[in-house]
mmCIF file of C-alpha atoms in Angstrom:
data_model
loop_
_atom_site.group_PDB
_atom_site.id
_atom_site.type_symbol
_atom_site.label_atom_id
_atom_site.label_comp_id
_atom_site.label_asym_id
_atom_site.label_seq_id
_atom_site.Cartn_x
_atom_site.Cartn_y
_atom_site.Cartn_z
ATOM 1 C CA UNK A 1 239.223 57.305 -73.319
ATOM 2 C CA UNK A 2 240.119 56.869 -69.778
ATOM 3 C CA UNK A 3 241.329 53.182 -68.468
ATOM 4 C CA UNK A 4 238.947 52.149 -65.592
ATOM 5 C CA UNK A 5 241.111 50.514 -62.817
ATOM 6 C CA UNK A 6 238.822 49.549 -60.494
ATOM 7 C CA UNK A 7 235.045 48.136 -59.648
ATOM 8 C CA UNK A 8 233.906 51.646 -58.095
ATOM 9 C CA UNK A 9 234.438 53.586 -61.534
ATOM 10 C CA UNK A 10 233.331 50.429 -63.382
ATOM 11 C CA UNK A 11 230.193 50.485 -61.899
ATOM 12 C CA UNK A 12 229.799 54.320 -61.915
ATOM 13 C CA UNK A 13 230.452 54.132 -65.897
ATOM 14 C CA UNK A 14 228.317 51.580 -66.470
ATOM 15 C CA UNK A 15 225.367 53.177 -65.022
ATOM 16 C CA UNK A 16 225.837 56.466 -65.840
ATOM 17 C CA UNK A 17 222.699 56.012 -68.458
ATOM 18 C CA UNK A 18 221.095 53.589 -66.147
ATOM 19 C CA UNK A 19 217.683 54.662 -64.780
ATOM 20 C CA UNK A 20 217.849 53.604 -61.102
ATOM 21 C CA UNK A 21 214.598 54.345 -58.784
ATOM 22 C CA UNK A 22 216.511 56.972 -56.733
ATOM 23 C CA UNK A 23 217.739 59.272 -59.818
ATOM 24 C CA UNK A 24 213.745 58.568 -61.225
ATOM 25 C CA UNK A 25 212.264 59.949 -58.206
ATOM 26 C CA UNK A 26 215.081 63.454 -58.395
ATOM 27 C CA UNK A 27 214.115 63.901 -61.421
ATOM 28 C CA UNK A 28 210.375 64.136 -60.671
ATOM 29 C CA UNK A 29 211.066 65.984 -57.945
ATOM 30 C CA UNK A 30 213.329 68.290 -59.876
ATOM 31 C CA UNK A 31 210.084 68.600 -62.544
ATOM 32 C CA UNK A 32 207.698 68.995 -59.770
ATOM 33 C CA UNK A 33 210.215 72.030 -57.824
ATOM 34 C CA UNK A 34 209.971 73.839 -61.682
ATOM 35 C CA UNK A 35 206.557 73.510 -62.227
ATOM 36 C CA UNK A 36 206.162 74.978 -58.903
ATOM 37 C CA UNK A 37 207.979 77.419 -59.031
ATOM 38 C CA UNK A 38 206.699 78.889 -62.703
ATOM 39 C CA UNK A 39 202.977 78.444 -62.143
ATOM 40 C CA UNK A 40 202.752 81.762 -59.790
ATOM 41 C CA UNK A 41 203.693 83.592 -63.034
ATOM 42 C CA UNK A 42 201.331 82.044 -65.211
ATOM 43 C CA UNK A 43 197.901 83.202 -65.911
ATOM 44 C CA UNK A 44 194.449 81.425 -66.905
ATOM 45 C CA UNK A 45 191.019 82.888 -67.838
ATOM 46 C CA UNK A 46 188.243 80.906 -66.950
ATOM 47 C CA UNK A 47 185.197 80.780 -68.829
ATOM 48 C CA UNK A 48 181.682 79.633 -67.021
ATOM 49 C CA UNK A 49 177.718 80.312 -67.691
ATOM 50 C CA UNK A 50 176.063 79.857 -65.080
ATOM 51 C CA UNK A 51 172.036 79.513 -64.868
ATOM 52 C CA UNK A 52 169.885 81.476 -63.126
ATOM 53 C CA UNK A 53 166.058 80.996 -62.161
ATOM 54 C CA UNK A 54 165.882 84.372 -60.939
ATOM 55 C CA UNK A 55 168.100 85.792 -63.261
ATOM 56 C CA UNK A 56 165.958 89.343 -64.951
ATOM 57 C CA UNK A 57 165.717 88.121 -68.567
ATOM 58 C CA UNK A 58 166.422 91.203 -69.610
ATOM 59 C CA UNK A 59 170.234 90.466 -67.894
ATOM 60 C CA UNK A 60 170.408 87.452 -69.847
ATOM 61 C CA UNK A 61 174.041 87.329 -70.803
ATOM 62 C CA UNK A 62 175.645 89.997 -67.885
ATOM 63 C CA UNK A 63 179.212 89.530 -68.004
ATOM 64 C CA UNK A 64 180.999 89.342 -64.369
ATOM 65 C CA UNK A 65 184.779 89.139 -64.099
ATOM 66 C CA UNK A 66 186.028 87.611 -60.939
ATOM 67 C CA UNK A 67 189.155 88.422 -59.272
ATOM 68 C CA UNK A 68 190.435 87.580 -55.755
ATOM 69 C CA UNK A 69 193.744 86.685 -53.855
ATOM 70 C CA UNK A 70 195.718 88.946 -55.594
ATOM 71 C CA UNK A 71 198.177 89.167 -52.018
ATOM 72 C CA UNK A 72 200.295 91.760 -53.467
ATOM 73 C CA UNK A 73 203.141 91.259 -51.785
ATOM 74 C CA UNK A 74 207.079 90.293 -52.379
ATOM 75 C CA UNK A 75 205.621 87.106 -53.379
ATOM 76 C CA UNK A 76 202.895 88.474 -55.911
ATOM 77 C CA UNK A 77 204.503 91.622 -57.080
ATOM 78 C CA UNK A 78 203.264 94.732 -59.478
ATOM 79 C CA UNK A 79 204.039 92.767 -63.208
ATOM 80 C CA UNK A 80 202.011 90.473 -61.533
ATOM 81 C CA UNK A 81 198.685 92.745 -61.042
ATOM 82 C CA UNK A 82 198.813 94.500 -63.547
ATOM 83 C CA UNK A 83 199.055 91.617 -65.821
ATOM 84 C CA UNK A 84 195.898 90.544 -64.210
ATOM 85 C CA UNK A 85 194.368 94.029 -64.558
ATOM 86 C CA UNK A 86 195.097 93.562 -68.278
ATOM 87 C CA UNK A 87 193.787 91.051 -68.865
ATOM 88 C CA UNK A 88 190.301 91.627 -67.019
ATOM 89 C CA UNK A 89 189.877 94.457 -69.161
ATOM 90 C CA UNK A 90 190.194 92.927 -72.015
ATOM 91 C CA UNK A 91 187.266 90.627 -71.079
ATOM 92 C CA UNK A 92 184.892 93.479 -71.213
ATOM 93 C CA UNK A 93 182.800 92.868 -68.899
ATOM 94 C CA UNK A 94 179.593 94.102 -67.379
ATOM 95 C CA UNK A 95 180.710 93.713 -63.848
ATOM 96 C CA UNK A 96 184.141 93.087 -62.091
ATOM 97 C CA UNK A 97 183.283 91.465 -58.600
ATOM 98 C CA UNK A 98 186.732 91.425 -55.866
ATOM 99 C CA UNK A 99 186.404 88.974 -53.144
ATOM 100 C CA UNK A 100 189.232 90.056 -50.693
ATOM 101 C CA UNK A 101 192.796 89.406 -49.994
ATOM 102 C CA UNK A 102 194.147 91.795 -51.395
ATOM 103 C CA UNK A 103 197.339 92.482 -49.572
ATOM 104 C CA UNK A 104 198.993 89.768 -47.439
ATOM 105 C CA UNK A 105 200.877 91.397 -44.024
ATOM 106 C CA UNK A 106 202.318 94.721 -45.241
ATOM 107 C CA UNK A 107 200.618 97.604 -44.898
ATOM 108 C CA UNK A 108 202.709 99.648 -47.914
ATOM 109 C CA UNK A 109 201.461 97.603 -50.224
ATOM 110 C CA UNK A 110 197.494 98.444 -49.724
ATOM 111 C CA UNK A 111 198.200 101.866 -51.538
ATOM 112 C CA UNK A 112 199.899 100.223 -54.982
ATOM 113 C CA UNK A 113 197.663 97.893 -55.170
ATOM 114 C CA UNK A 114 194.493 99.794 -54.860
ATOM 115 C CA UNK A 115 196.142 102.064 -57.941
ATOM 116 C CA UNK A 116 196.609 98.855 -59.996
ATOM 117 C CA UNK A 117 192.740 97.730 -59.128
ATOM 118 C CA UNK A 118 191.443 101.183 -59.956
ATOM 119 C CA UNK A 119 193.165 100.979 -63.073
ATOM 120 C CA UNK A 120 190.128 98.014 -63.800
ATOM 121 C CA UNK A 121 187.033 98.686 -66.354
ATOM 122 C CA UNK A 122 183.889 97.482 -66.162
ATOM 123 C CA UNK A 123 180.818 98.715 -67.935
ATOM 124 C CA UNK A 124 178.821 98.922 -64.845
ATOM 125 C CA UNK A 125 180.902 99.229 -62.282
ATOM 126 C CA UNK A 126 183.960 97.217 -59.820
ATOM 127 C CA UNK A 127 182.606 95.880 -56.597
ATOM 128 C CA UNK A 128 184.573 94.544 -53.489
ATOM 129 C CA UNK A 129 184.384 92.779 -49.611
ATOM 130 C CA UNK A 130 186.892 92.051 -47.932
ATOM 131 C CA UNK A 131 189.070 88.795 -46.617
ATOM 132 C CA UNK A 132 191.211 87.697 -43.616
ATOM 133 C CA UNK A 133 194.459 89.532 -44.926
ATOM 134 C CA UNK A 134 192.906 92.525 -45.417
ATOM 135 C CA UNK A 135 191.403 92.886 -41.539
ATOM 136 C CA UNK A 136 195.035 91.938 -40.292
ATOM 137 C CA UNK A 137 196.638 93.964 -42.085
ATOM 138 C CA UNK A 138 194.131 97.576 -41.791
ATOM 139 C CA UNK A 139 190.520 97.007 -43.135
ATOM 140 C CA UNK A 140 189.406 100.627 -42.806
ATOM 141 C CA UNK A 141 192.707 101.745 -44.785
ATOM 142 C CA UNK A 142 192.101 99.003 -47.580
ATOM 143 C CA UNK A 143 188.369 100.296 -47.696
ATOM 144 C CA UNK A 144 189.298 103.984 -47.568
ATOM 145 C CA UNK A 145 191.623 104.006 -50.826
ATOM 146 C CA UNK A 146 189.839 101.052 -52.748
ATOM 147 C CA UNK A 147 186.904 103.771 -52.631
ATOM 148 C CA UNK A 148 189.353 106.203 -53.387
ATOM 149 C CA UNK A 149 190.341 104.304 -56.402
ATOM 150 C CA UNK A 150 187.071 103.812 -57.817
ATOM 151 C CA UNK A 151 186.126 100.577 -56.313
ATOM 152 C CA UNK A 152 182.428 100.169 -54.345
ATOM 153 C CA UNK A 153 183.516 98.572 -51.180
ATOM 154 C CA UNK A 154 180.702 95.920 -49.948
ATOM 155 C CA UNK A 155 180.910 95.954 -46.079
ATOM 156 C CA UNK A 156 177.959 93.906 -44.628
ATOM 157 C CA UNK A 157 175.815 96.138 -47.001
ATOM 158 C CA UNK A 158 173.964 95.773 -50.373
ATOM 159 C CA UNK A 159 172.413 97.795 -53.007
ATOM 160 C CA UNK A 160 169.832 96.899 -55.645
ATOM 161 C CA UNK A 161 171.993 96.261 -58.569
ATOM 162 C CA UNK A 162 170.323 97.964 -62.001
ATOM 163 C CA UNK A 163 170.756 97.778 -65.619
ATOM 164 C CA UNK A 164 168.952 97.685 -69.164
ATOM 165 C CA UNK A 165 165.501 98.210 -67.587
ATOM 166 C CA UNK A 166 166.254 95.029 -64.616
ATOM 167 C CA UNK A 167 167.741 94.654 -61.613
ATOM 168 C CA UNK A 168 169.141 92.344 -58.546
ATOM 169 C CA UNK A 169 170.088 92.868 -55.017
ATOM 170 C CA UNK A 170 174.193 92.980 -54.838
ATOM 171 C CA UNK A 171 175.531 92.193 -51.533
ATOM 172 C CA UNK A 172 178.869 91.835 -50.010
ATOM 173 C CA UNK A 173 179.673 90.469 -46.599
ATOM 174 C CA UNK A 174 183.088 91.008 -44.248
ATOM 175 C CA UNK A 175 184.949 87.975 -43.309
ATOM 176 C CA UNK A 176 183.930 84.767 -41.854
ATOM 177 C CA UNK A 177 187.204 84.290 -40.365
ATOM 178 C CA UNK A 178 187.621 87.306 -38.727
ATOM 179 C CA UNK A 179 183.956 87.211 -37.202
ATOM 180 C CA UNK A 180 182.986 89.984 -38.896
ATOM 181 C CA UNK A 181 179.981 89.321 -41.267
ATOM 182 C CA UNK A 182 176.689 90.500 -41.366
ATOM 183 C CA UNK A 183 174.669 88.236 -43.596
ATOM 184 C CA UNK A 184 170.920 89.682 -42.645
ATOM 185 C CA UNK A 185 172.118 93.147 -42.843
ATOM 186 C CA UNK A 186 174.204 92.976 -46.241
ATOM 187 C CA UNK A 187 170.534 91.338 -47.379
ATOM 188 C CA UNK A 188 168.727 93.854 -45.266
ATOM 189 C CA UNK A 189 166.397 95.966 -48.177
ATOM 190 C CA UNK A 190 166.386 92.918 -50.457
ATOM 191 C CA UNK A 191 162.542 91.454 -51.775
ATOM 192 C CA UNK A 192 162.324 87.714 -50.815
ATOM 193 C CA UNK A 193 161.390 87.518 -54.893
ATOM 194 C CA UNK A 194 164.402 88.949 -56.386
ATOM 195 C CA UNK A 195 167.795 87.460 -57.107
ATOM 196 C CA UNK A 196 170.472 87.598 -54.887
ATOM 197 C CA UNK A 197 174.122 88.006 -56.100
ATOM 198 C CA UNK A 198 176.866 87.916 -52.860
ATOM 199 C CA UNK A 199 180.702 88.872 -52.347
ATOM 200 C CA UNK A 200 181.604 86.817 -49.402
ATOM 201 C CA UNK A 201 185.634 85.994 -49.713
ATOM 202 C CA UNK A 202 185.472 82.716 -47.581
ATOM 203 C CA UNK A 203 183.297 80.198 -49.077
ATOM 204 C CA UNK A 204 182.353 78.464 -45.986
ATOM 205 C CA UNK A 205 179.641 81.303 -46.076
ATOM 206 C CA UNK A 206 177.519 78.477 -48.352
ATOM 207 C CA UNK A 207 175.723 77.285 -45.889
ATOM 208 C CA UNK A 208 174.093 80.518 -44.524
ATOM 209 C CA UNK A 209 173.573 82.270 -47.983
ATOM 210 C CA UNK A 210 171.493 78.988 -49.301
ATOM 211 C CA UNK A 211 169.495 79.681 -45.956
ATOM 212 C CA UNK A 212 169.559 82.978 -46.767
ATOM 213 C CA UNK A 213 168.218 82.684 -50.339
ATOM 214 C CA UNK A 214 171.032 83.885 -52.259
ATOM 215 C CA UNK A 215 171.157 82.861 -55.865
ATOM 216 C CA UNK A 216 175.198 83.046 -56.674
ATOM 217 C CA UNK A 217 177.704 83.640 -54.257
ATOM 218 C CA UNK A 218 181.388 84.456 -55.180
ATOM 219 C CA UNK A 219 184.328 83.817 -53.559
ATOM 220 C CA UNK A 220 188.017 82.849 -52.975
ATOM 221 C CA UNK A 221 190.323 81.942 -50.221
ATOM 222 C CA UNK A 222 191.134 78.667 -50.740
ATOM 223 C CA UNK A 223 193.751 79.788 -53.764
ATOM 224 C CA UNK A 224 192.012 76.208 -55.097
ATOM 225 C CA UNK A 225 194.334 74.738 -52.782
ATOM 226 C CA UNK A 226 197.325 76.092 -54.563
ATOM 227 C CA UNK A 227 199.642 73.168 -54.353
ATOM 228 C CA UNK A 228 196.773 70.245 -55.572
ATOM 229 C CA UNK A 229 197.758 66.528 -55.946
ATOM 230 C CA UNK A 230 194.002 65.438 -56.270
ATOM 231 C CA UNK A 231 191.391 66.143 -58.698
ATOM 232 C CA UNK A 232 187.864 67.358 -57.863
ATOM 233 C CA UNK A 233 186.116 64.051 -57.488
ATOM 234 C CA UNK A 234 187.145 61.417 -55.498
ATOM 235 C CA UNK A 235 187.799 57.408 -56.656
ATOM 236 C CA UNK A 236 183.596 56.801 -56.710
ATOM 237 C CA UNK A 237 183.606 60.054 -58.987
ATOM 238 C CA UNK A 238 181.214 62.112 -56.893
ATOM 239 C CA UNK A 239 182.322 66.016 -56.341
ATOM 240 C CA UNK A 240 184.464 66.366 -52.727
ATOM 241 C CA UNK A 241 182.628 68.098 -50.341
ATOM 242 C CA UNK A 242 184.610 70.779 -49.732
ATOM 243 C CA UNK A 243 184.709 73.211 -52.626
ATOM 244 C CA UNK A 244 188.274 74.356 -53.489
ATOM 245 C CA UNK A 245 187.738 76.024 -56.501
ATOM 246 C CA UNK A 246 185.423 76.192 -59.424
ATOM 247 C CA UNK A 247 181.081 75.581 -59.298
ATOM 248 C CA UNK A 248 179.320 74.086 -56.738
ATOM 249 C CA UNK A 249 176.035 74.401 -55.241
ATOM 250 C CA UNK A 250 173.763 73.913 -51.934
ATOM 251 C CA UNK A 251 170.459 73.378 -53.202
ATOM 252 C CA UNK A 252 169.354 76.643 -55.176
ATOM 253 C CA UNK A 253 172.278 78.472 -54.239
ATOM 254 C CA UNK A 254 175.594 78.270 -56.651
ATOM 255 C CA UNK A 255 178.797 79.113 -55.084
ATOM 256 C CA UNK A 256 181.878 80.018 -57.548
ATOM 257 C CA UNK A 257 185.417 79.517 -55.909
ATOM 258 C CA UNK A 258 188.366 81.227 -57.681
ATOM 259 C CA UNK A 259 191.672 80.057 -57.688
ATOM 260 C CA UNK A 260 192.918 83.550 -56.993
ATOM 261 C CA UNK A 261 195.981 85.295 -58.107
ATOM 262 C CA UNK A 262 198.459 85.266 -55.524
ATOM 263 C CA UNK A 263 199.941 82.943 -52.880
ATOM 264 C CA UNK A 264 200.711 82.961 -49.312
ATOM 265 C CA UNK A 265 203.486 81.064 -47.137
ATOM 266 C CA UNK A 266 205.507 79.716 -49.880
ATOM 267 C CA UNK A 267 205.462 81.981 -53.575
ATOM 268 C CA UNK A 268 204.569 78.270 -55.454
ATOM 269 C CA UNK A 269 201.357 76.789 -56.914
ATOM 270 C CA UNK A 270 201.082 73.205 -58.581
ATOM 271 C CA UNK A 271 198.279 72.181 -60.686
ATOM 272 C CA UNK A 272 196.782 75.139 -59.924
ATOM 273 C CA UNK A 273 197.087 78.203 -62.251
ATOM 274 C CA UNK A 274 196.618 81.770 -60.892
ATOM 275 C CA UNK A 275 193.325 82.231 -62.107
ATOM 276 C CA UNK A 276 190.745 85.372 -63.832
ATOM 277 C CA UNK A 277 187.479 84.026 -64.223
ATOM 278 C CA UNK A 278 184.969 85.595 -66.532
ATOM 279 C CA UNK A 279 181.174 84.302 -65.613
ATOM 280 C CA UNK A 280 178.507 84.889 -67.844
ATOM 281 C CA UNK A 281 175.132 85.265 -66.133
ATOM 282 C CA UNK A 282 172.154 83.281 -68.120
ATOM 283 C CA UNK A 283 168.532 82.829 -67.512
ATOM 284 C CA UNK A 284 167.616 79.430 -66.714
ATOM 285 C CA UNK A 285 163.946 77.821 -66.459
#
């Protein structure tokens, strides 16, 4: 054992298993960098039912899997997607609904990651509008070989949505951001009776589709904040008003916000998991 021989390594020996408020806060910083860091390659599947009014009865039960953000990019790369793609079609579902971002600022990766989206299987189809990233980066070339792969690309248009007998009006708007959507013409054809499902990426759209008389809109975006420190109600326990991710509603309108898949400036999420959601329509009174 070494001979200490004078106060500096006295003291540095004698707290060596001292917990002093400055190594505390590294390690929790340390913890927080890790957690960071490894959440991007995690993966959660949400489960919601959500109710309805004008919901066909005969649609009772429609299974809609929800994917957006998927920024495939250096950041969010192939293992990534096609993890994701996986695991949406092993949901089964009805319906698999893409609300933008699909690609971040490069325009070589539009042409992967429409391959690793048309890989997706849905009973009745994969649906599509498109976000921010995807007008800066080429929005006819994202459109052009999403509908090559399979995919129904939603451009300020809609189509009356049928199956088992019933159907809905299906609608999906360009972005909000860029100044591109169309809200009356995506709704243009629509009955004023029948439920309204919309694809708008930016949820800020809420407003205008309760106006509107949308049942359910879907969208992303906000990456549910991807780095949160807060939870979803504030100190008096009331919902904030700004929906990050998850249900919320503007009257008779329902809004679902994804968390997303990928990330954008920094490749790091905290307390927010990348995020497949799998929402199961029901009929409500």
């Amino acid at each position: 054992m070494a001979t200490i021989t004078n106060w500096r390594e006295r003291r540095r020996v004698a707290n060596a298993g001292r917990a002093t408020p400055l190594r505390t806060i590294a390690s929790g910083l340390a913890q927080i960098a890790r957690t960071a860091l490894a959440e991007p390659y995690q993966l959660a599947v949400e489960r919601h039912a959500i109710g309805l009014k004008r919901l066909p009865r005969a649609l009772d039960g429609l299974r809609i899997v929800h994917l957006s953000d998927i920024h495939h990019s250096p950041f969010t790369g192939r293992e990534q997607v096609e993890r994701a793609v996986e695991v949406a079609n092993s949901l089964q579902p009805d319906v698999i609904a893409l609300t933008g971002d699909y690609v971040s600022h490069e325009r070589e990766y539009v042409q992967p990651c429409a391959e690793m989206l048309g890989r997706l299987k849905a009973r009745r189809g994969v649906y599509a509008c498109l976000g921010n990233h995807d007008n800066w980066v080429d929005a006819d070339l994202v459109t052009d070989l999403f509908t090559l792969a399979g995919i129904r690309v939603l451009n300020n248009e809609g189509l009356r949505f049928e199956d088992r007998g019933a159907s809905f009006w299906l609608a999906g708007v360009q972005d909000t951001m860029v100044g591109l959507e169309d809200l009356p013409l995506a709704l243009a054809g629509s009955s004023a009776d029948e439920m309204k499902l919309l694809l708008a990426h930016n949820p800020v759209i809420l407003r205008r589709a309760a106006r509107a008389g949308c049942d359910l809109v879907l969208s992303g975006h906000t990456h549910g904040g991807q780095v949160t420190w807060r939870s979803e109600r504030s100190a008096s326990g009331r919902v904030r008003r700004r929906i990050l991710r998850g249900l919320g509603r503007r009257g008779e309108t329902q809004i679902y916000v994804t968390r997303g898949l990928g990330t954008v400036v920094l490749p790091v999420r905290y307390g927010c998991l990348p995020e497949v959601s799998l929402l199961t329509l029901r009929c409500a009174e």
